[in-house]
Short mmCIF file of C-alpha atoms and ligand atoms in Angstrom, two decimals:
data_model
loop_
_atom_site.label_atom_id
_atom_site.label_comp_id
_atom_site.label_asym_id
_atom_site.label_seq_id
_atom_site.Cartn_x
_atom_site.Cartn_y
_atom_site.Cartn_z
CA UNK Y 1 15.73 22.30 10.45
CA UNK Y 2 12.49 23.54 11.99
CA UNK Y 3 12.88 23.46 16.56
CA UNK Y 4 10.07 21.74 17.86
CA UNK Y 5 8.58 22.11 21.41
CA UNK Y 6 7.80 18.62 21.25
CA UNK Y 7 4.49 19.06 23.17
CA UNK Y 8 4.48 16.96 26.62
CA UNK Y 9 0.50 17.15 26.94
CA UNK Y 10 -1.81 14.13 26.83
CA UNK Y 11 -4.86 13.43 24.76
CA UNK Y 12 -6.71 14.88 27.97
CA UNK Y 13 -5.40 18.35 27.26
CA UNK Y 14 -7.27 17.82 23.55
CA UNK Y 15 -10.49 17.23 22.27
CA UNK Y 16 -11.77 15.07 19.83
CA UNK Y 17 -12.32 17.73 17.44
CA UNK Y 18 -8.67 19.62 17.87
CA UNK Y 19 -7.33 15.68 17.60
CA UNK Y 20 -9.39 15.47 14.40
CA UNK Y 21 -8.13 18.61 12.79
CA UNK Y 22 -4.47 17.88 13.89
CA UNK Y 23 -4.95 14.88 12.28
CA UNK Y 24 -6.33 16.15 9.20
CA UNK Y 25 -3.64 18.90 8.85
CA UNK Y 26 -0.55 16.61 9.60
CA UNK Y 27 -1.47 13.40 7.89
CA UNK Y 28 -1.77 11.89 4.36
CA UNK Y 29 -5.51 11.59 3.59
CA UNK Y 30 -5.22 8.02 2.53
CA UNK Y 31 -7.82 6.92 4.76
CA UNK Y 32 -11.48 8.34 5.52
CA UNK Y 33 -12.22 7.37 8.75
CA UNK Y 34 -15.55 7.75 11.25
CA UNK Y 35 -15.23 10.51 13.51
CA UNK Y 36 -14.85 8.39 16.20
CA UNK Y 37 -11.62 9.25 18.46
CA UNK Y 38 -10.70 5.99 20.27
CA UNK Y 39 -8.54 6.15 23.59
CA UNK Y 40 -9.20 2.64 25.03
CA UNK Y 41 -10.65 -0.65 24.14
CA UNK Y 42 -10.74 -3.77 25.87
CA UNK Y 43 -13.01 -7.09 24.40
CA UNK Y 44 -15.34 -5.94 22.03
CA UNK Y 45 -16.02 -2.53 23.59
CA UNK Y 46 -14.02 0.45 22.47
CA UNK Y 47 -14.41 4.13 24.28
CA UNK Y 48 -13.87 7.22 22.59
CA UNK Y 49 -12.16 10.20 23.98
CA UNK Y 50 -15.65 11.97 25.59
CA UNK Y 51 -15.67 8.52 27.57
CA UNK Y 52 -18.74 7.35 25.22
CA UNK Y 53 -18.55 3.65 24.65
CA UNK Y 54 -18.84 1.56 21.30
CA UNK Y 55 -19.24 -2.35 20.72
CA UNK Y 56 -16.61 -2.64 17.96
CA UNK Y 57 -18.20 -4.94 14.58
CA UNK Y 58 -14.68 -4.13 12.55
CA UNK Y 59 -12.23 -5.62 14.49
CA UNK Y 60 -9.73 -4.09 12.97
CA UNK Y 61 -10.45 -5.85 10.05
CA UNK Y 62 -10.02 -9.12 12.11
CA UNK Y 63 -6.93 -8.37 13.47
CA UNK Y 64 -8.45 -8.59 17.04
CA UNK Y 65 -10.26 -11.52 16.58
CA UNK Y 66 -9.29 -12.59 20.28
CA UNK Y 67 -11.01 -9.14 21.41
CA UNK Y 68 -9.34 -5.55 22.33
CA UNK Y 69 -5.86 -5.55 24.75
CA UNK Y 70 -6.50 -9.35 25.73
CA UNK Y 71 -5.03 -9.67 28.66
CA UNK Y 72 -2.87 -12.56 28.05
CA UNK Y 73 -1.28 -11.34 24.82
CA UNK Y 74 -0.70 -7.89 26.93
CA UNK Y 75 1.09 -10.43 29.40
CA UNK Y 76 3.52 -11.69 27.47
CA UNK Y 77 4.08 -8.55 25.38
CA UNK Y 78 5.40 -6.77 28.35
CA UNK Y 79 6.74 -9.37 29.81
CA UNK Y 80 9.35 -10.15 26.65
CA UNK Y 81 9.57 -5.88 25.81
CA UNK Y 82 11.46 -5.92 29.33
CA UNK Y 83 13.74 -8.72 28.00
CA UNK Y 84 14.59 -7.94 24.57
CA UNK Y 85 12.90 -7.00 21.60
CA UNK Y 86 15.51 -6.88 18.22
CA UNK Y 87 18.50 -8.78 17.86
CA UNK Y 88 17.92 -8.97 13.86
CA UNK Y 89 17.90 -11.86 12.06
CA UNK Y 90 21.67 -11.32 12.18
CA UNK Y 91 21.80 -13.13 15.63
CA UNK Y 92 19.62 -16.35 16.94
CA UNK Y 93 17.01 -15.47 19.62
CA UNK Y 94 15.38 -17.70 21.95
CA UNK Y 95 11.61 -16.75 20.88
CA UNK Y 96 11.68 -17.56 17.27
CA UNK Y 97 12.23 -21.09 17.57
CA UNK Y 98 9.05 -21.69 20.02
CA UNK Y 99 7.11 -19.84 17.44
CA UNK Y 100 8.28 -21.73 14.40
CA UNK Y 101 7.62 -24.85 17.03
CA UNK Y 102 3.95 -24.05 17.66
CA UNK Y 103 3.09 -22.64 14.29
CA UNK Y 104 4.14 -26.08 13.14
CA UNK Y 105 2.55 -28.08 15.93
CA UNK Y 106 -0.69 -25.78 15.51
CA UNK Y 107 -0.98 -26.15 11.31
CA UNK Y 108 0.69 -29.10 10.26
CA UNK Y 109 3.09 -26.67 7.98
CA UNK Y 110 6.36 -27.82 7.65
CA UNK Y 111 8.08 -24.52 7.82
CA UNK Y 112 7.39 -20.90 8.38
CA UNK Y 113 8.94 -17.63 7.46
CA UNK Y 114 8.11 -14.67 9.15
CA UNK Y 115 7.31 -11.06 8.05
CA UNK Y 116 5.53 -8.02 9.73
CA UNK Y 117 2.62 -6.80 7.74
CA UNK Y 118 0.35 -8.78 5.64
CA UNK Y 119 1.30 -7.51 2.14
CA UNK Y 120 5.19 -8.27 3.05
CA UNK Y 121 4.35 -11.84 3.34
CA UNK Y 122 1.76 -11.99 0.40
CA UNK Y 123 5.26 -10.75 -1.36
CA UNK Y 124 7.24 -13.30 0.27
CA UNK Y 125 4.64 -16.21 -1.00
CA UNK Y 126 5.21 -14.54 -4.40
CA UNK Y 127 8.89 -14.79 -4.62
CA UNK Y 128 8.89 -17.88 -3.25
CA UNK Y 129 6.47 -19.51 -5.66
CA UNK Y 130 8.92 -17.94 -8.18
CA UNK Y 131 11.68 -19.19 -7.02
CA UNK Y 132 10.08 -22.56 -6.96
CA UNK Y 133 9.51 -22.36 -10.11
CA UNK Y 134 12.40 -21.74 -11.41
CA UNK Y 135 14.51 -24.31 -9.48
CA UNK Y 136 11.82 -27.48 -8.64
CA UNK Y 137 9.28 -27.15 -11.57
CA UNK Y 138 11.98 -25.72 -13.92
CA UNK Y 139 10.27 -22.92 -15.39
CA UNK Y 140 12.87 -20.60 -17.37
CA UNK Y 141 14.21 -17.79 -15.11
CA UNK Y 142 12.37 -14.68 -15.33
CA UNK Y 143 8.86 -16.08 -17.08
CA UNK Y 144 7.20 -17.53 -14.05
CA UNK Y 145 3.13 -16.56 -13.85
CA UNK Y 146 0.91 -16.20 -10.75
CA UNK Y 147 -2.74 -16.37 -11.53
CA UNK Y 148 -4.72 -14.51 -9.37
CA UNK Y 149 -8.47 -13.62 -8.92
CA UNK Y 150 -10.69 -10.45 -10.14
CA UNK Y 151 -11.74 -8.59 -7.23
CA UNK Y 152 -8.68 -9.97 -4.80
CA UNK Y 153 -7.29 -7.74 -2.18
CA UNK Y 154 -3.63 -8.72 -1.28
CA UNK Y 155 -2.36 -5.77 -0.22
CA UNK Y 156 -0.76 -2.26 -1.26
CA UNK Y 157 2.74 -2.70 -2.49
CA UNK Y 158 3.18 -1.97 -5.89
CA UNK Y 159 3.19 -5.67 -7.28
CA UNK Y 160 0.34 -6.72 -5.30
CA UNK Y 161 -1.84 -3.17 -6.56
CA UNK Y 162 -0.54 -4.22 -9.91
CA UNK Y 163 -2.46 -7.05 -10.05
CA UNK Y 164 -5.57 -5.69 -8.22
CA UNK Y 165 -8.57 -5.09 -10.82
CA UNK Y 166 -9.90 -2.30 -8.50
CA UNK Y 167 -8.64 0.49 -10.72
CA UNK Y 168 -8.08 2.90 -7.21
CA UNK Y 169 -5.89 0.79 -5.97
CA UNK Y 170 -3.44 1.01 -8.64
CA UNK Y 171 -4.45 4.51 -10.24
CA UNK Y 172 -1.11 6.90 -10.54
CA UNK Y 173 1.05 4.21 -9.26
CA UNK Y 174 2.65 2.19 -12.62
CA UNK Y 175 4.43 1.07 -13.48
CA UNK Y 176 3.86 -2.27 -12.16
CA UNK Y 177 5.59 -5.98 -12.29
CA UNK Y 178 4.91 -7.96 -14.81
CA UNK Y 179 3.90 -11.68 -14.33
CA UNK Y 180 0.35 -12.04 -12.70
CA UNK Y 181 -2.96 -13.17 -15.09
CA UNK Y 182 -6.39 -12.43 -13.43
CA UNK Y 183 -8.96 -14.89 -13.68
CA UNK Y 184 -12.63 -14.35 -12.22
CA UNK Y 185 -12.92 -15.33 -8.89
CA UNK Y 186 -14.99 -18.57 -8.44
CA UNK Y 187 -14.82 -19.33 -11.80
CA UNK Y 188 -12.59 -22.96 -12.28
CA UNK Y 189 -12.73 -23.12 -15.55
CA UNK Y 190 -11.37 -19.88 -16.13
CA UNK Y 191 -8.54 -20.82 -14.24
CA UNK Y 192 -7.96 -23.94 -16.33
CA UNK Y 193 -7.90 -22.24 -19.36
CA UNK Y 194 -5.25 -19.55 -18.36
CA UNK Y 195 -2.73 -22.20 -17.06
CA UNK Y 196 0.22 -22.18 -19.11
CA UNK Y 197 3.34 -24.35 -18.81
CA UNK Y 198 4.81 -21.00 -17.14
CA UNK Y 199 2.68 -20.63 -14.89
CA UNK Y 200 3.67 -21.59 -11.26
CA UNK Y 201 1.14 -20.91 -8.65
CA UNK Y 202 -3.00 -19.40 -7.82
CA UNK Y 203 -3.21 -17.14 -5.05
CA UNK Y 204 -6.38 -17.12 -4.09
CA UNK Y 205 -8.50 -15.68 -0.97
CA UNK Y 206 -10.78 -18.65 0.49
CA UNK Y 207 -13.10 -16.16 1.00
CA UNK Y 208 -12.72 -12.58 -0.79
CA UNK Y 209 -12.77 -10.22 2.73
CA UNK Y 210 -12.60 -6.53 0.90
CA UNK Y 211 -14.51 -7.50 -2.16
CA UNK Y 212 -17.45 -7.79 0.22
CA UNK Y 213 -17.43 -10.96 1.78
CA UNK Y 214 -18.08 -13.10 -1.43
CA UNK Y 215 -18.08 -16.40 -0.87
CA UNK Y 216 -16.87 -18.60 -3.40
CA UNK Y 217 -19.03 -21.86 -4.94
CA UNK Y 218 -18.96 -25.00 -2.39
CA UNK Y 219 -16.07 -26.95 -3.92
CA UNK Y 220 -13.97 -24.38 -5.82
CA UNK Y 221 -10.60 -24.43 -3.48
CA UNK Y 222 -10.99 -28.48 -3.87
CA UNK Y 223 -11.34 -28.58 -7.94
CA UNK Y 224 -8.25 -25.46 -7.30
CA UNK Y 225 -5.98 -28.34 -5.32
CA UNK Y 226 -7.04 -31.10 -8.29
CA UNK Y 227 -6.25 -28.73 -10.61
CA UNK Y 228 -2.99 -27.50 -9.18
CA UNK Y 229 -2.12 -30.98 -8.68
CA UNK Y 230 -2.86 -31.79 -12.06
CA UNK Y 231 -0.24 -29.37 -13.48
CA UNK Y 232 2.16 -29.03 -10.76
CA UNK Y 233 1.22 -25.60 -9.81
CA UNK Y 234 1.61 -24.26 -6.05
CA UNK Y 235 -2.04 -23.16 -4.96
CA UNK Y 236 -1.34 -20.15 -2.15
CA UNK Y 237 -4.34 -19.30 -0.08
CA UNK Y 238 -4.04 -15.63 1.64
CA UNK Y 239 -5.67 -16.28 5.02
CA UNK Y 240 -4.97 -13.37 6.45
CA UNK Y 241 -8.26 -12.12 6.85
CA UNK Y 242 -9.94 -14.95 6.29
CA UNK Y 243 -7.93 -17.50 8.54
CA UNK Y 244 -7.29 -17.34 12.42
CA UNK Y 245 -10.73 -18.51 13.01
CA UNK Y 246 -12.72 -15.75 11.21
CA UNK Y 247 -14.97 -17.73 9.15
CA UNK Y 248 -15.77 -20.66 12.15
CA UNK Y 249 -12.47 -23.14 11.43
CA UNK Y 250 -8.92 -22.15 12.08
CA UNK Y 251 -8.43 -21.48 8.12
CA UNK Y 252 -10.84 -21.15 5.58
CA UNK Y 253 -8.99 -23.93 3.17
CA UNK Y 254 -10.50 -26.59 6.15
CA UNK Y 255 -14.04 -25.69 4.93
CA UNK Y 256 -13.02 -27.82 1.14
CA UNK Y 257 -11.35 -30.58 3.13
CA UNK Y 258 -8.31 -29.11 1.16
CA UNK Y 259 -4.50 -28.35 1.64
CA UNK Y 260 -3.14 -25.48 -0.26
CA UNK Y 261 0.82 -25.76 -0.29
CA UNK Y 262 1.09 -21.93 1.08
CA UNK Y 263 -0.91 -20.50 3.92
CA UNK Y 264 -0.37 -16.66 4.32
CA UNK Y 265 -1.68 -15.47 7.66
CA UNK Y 266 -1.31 -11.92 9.11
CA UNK Y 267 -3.59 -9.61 11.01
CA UNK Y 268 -5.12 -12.01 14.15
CA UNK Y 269 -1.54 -13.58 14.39
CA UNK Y 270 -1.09 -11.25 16.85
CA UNK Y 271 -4.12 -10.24 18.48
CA UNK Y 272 -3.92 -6.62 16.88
CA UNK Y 273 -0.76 -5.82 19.18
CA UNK Y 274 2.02 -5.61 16.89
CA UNK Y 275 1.96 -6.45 13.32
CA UNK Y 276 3.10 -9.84 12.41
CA UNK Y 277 2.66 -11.97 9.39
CA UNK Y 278 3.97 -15.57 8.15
CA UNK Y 279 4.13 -17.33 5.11
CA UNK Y 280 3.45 -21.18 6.12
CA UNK Y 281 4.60 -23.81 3.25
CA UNK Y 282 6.35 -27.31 3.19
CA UNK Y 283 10.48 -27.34 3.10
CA UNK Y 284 10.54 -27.82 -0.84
CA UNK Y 285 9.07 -24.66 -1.39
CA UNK Y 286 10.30 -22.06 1.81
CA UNK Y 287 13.65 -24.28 1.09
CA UNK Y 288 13.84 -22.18 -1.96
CA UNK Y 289 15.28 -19.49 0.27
CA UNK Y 290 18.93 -19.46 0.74
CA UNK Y 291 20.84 -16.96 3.24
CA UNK Y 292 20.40 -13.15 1.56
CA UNK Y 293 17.72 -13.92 -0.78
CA UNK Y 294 14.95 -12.48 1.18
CA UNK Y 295 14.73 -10.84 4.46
CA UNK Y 296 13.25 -8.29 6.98
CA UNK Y 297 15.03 -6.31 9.96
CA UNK Y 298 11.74 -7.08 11.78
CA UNK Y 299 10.88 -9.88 10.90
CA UNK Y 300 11.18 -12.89 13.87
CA UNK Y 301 11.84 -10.30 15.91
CA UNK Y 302 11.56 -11.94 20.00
CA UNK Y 303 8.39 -9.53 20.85
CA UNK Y 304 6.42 -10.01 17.68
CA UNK Y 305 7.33 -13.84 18.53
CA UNK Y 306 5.97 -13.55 21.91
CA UNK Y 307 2.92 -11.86 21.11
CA UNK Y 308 2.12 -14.47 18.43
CA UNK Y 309 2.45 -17.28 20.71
CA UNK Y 310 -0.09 -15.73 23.22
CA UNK Y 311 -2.61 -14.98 20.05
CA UNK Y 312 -2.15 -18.35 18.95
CA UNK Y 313 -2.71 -19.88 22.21
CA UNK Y 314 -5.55 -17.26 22.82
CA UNK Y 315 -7.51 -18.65 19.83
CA UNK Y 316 -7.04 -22.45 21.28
CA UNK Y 317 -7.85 -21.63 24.45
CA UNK Y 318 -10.80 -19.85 24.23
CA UNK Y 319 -12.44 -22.46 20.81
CA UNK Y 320 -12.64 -19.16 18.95
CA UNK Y 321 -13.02 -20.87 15.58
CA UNK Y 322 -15.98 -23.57 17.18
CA UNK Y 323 -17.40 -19.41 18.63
CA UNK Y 324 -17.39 -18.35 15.64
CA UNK Y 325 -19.12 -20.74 13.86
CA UNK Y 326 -21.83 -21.00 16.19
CA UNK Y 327 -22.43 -17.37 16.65
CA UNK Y 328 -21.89 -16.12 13.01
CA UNK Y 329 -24.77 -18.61 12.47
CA UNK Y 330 -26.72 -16.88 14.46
CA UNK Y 331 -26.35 -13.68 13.32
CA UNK Y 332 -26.66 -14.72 9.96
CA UNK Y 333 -29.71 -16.37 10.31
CA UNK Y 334 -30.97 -12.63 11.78
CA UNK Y 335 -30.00 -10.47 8.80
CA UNK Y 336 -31.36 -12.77 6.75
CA UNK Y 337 -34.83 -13.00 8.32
CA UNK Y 338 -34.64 -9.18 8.63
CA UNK Y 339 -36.56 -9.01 5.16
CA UNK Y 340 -35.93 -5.16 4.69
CA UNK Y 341 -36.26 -3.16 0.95
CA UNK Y 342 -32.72 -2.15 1.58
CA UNK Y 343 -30.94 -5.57 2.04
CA UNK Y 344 -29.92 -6.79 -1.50
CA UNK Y 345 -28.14 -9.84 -0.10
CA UNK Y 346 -26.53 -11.11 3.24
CA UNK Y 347 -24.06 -13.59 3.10
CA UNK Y 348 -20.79 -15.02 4.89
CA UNK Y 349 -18.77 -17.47 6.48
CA UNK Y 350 -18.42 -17.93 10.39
CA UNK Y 351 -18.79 -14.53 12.33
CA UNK Y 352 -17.71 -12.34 9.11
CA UNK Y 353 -21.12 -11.17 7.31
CA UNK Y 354 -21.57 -9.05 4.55
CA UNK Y 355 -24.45 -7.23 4.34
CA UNK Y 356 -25.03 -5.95 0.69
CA UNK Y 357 -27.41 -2.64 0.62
CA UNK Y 358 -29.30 -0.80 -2.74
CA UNK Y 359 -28.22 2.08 -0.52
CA UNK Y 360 -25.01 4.04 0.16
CA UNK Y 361 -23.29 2.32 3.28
CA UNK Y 362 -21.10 5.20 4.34
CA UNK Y 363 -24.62 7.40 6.19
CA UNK Y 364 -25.86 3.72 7.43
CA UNK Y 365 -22.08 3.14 9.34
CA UNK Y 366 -22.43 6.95 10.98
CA UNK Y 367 -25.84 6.41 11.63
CA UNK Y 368 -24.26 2.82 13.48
CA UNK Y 369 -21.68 5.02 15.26
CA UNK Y 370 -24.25 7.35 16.53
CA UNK Y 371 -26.00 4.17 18.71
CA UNK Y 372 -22.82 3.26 19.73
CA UNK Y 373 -21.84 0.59 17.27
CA UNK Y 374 -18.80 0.55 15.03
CA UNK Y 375 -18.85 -1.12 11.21
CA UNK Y 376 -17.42 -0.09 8.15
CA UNK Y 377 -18.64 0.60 4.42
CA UNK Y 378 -16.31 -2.14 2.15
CA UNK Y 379 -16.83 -0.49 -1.10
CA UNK Y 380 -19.97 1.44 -1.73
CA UNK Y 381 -22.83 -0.24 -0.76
CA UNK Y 382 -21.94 -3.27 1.56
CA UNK Y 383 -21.11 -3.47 5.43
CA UNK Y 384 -18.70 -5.60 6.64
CA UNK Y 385 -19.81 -7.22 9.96
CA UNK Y 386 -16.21 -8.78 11.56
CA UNK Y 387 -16.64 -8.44 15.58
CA UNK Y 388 -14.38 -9.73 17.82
CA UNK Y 389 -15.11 -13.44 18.21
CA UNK Y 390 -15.09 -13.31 22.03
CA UNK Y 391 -17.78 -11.26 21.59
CA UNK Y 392 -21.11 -12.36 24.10
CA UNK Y 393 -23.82 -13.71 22.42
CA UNK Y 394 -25.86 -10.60 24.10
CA UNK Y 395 -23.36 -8.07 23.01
CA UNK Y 396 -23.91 -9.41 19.23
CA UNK Y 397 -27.60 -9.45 19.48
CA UNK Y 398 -27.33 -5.74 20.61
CA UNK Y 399 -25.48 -4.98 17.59
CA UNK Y 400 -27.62 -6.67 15.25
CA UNK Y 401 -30.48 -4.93 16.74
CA UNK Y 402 -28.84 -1.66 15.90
CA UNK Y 403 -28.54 -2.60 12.57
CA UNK Y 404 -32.07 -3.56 12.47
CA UNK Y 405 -33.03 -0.47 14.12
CA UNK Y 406 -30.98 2.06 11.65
CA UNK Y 407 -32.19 0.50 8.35
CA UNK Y 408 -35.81 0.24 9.79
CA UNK Y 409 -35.26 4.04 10.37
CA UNK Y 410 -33.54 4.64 7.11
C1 PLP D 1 -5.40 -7.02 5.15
C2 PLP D 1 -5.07 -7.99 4.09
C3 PLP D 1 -3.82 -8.00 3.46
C4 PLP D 1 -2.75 -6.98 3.75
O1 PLP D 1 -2.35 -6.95 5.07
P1 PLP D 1 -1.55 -5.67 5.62
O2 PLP D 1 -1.14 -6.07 7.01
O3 PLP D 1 -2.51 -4.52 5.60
O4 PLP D 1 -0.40 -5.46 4.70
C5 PLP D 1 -3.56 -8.98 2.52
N1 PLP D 1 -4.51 -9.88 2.19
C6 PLP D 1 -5.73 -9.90 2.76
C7 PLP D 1 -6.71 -10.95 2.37
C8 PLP D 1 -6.06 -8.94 3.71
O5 PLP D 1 -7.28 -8.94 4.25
#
């Protein structure tokens, strides 16, 4: 057992390039990030350790839709941590209930069941939609089928990379559960033609977030709910990065006029403080779930509970979805008059824009970073414009016009 001098300085004893190599020397390498090193953020404005300020156009990949260490979330997170913070679900506690109340007042769900990270309760949709199967539609146990979509991101366990069809995501990791059938994205038809009396549920992303920001045909998630009605199939949209007001309504299902029968929502739900993720459904299908069958020592914990409620009422208060609707139009409506050789296509829903190069994105982000403005390469060649949606209009245009400026330059 190695002693450790468990060091007592701060980051103000380090710099950002002895941060950066600590980093590099103690930690798995599964990420690549900028070279940015971020000590405080509040709104849409990060600062980096040297005091040098960034407006912030990832978000954390929506997670802070209601901006950077709002203070009202902050509030009522340290206002709860000083009352209690676990009991497991072993006990009752006196914040789960009010969030079950308002998710339920807020979505018209009939029941939620909480989780902590987004994949957890992509899993939790899955098993439910199983179960479901097996005990409402009356599929034979063990044969149930999920269809999913080419290109979907759900998440990094090993069932949900088993079903990815980006081969790095699963590459070293089988093997992987059986029971999922990919179907291109957008495509209905397709989707028809795979259904099978086994087949139980579509989990689908309104909008595809990692893929790049593809936006499916007007329409599809509607002929999805006819179909799924059709042939008594679940349809399970993954809102977690596209719900919470990203793409200008609360969820991106409200866009078809449409219903799915499970809502999975994550990152925003808590304003980037603490992780926290739900499955929302009606009572025949989170019924499914009987005492032991499924469970988290996390999950419903009183603080993530607390911090939800704030991020919820955050997004009411302050008409994020109506902001983001009217300002992603605006900045859509710029890229898209920006008429550059390097923009191949620009394209989104809401304040969530991708912006599709015929170059390398990677050198265009650092050039970004260099004027003070943080985005992120999704895949090779397309940016991935998510800002807070509290941002100011002027703060935006900024942004855009380093954009502008970069690619004009590049
Ligand atoms: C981020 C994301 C997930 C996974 O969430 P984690 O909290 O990272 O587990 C799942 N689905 C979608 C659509 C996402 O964007």
């Amino acid at each position: 057992m190695p002693t450790a001098d468990l060091a007592s300085e701060t980051t103000a004893a380090l710099t950002a390039s002895e941060l950066i190599a600590l980093e590099d020397q103690y930690g798995a390498h599964n990420y690549h990030p900028l070279d940015v090193v971020i000590t405080h953020a509040s709104g849409a404005w990060v600062t980096d350790i040297d005091g040098k300020r960034y407006l912030d156009f990832l978000a954390a990949y929506s997670a802070v839709n209601q901006g950077h260490c709002h203070p009202a979330i902050l509030a009522a997170m340290i206002e709860q941590a000083r009352k209690v913070t676990l009991t497991s679900r072993a006990f009752r506690n006196d914040q789960l209930p009010l969030l079950y109340r308002d998710l339920h007042a807020l979505t018209g769900f009939e029941m939620a069941l909480p989780m902590n990270s987004g994949v957890e309760a992509v899993e939790t949709a899955i098993k439910a939609a199983r179960k479901w199967g097996l005990t409402v539609k009356g599929v034979p146990a063990g044969t149930a089928e999920i269809l999913v979509c080419g290109n979907n991101f759900h998440g990094r366990t090993i069932a949900v990379v088993g079903f990815s069809s980006e081969s790095q995501y699963k590459c070293g990791f089988g093997p992987f559960p059986t029971g999922f059938k990919q179907v291109p994205f957008g495509d209905v038809e397709a989707i028809r033609a795979s259904i099978k009396p086994n087949t139980v549920a579509i989990l689908v992303e309104p909008v595809q977030g990692e893929a790049g920001i593809i936006v499916p045909p007007a329409g599809y998630l509607r002929e999805l709910r006819e179909l799924c009605d059709e042939h008594d199939l679940l349809l399970m949209c993954d809102e977690i990065q596209s719900g919470l007001g990203r793409t200008g309504k609360l969820f991106a299902f409200e866009h078809d006029n449409i219903r799915p029968d499970v809502c999975i929502i994550g990152k925003a739900l808590s304003g980037g403080f603490y992780p926290v993720s739900a499955v929302l459904a009606s009572r025949e299908i989170l019924g499914v779930f009987t005492p032991g069958d499924h469970g988290s020592t996390f999950g419903g914990n009183p603080l993530a509970c607390a911090v939800a409620r704030a991020a919820l009422k955050v997004l009411v208060d302050e008409d994020l979805p109506a902001r983001s609707a009217d300002l992603g139009a605006y900045a859509l409506a710029r890229l898209q008059s920006l008429n550059l050789p390097q923009i191949v296509a620009v394209r989104g829903k809401g304040l969530w824009i991708g912006l599709e190069l015929n170059i390398k994105a990677r050198p265009i982000c650092e050039a970004l970073k260099d004027r003070g403005l943080l985005c992120k390469e999704t895949h090779d060649t397309v940016i991935r414009l998510a800002p807070p949606l509290m941002i100011s209009k002027e703060d935006l245009a900024w942004g855009l016009d380093q954009i502008e400026a970069v690619l004009k330059a590049n």
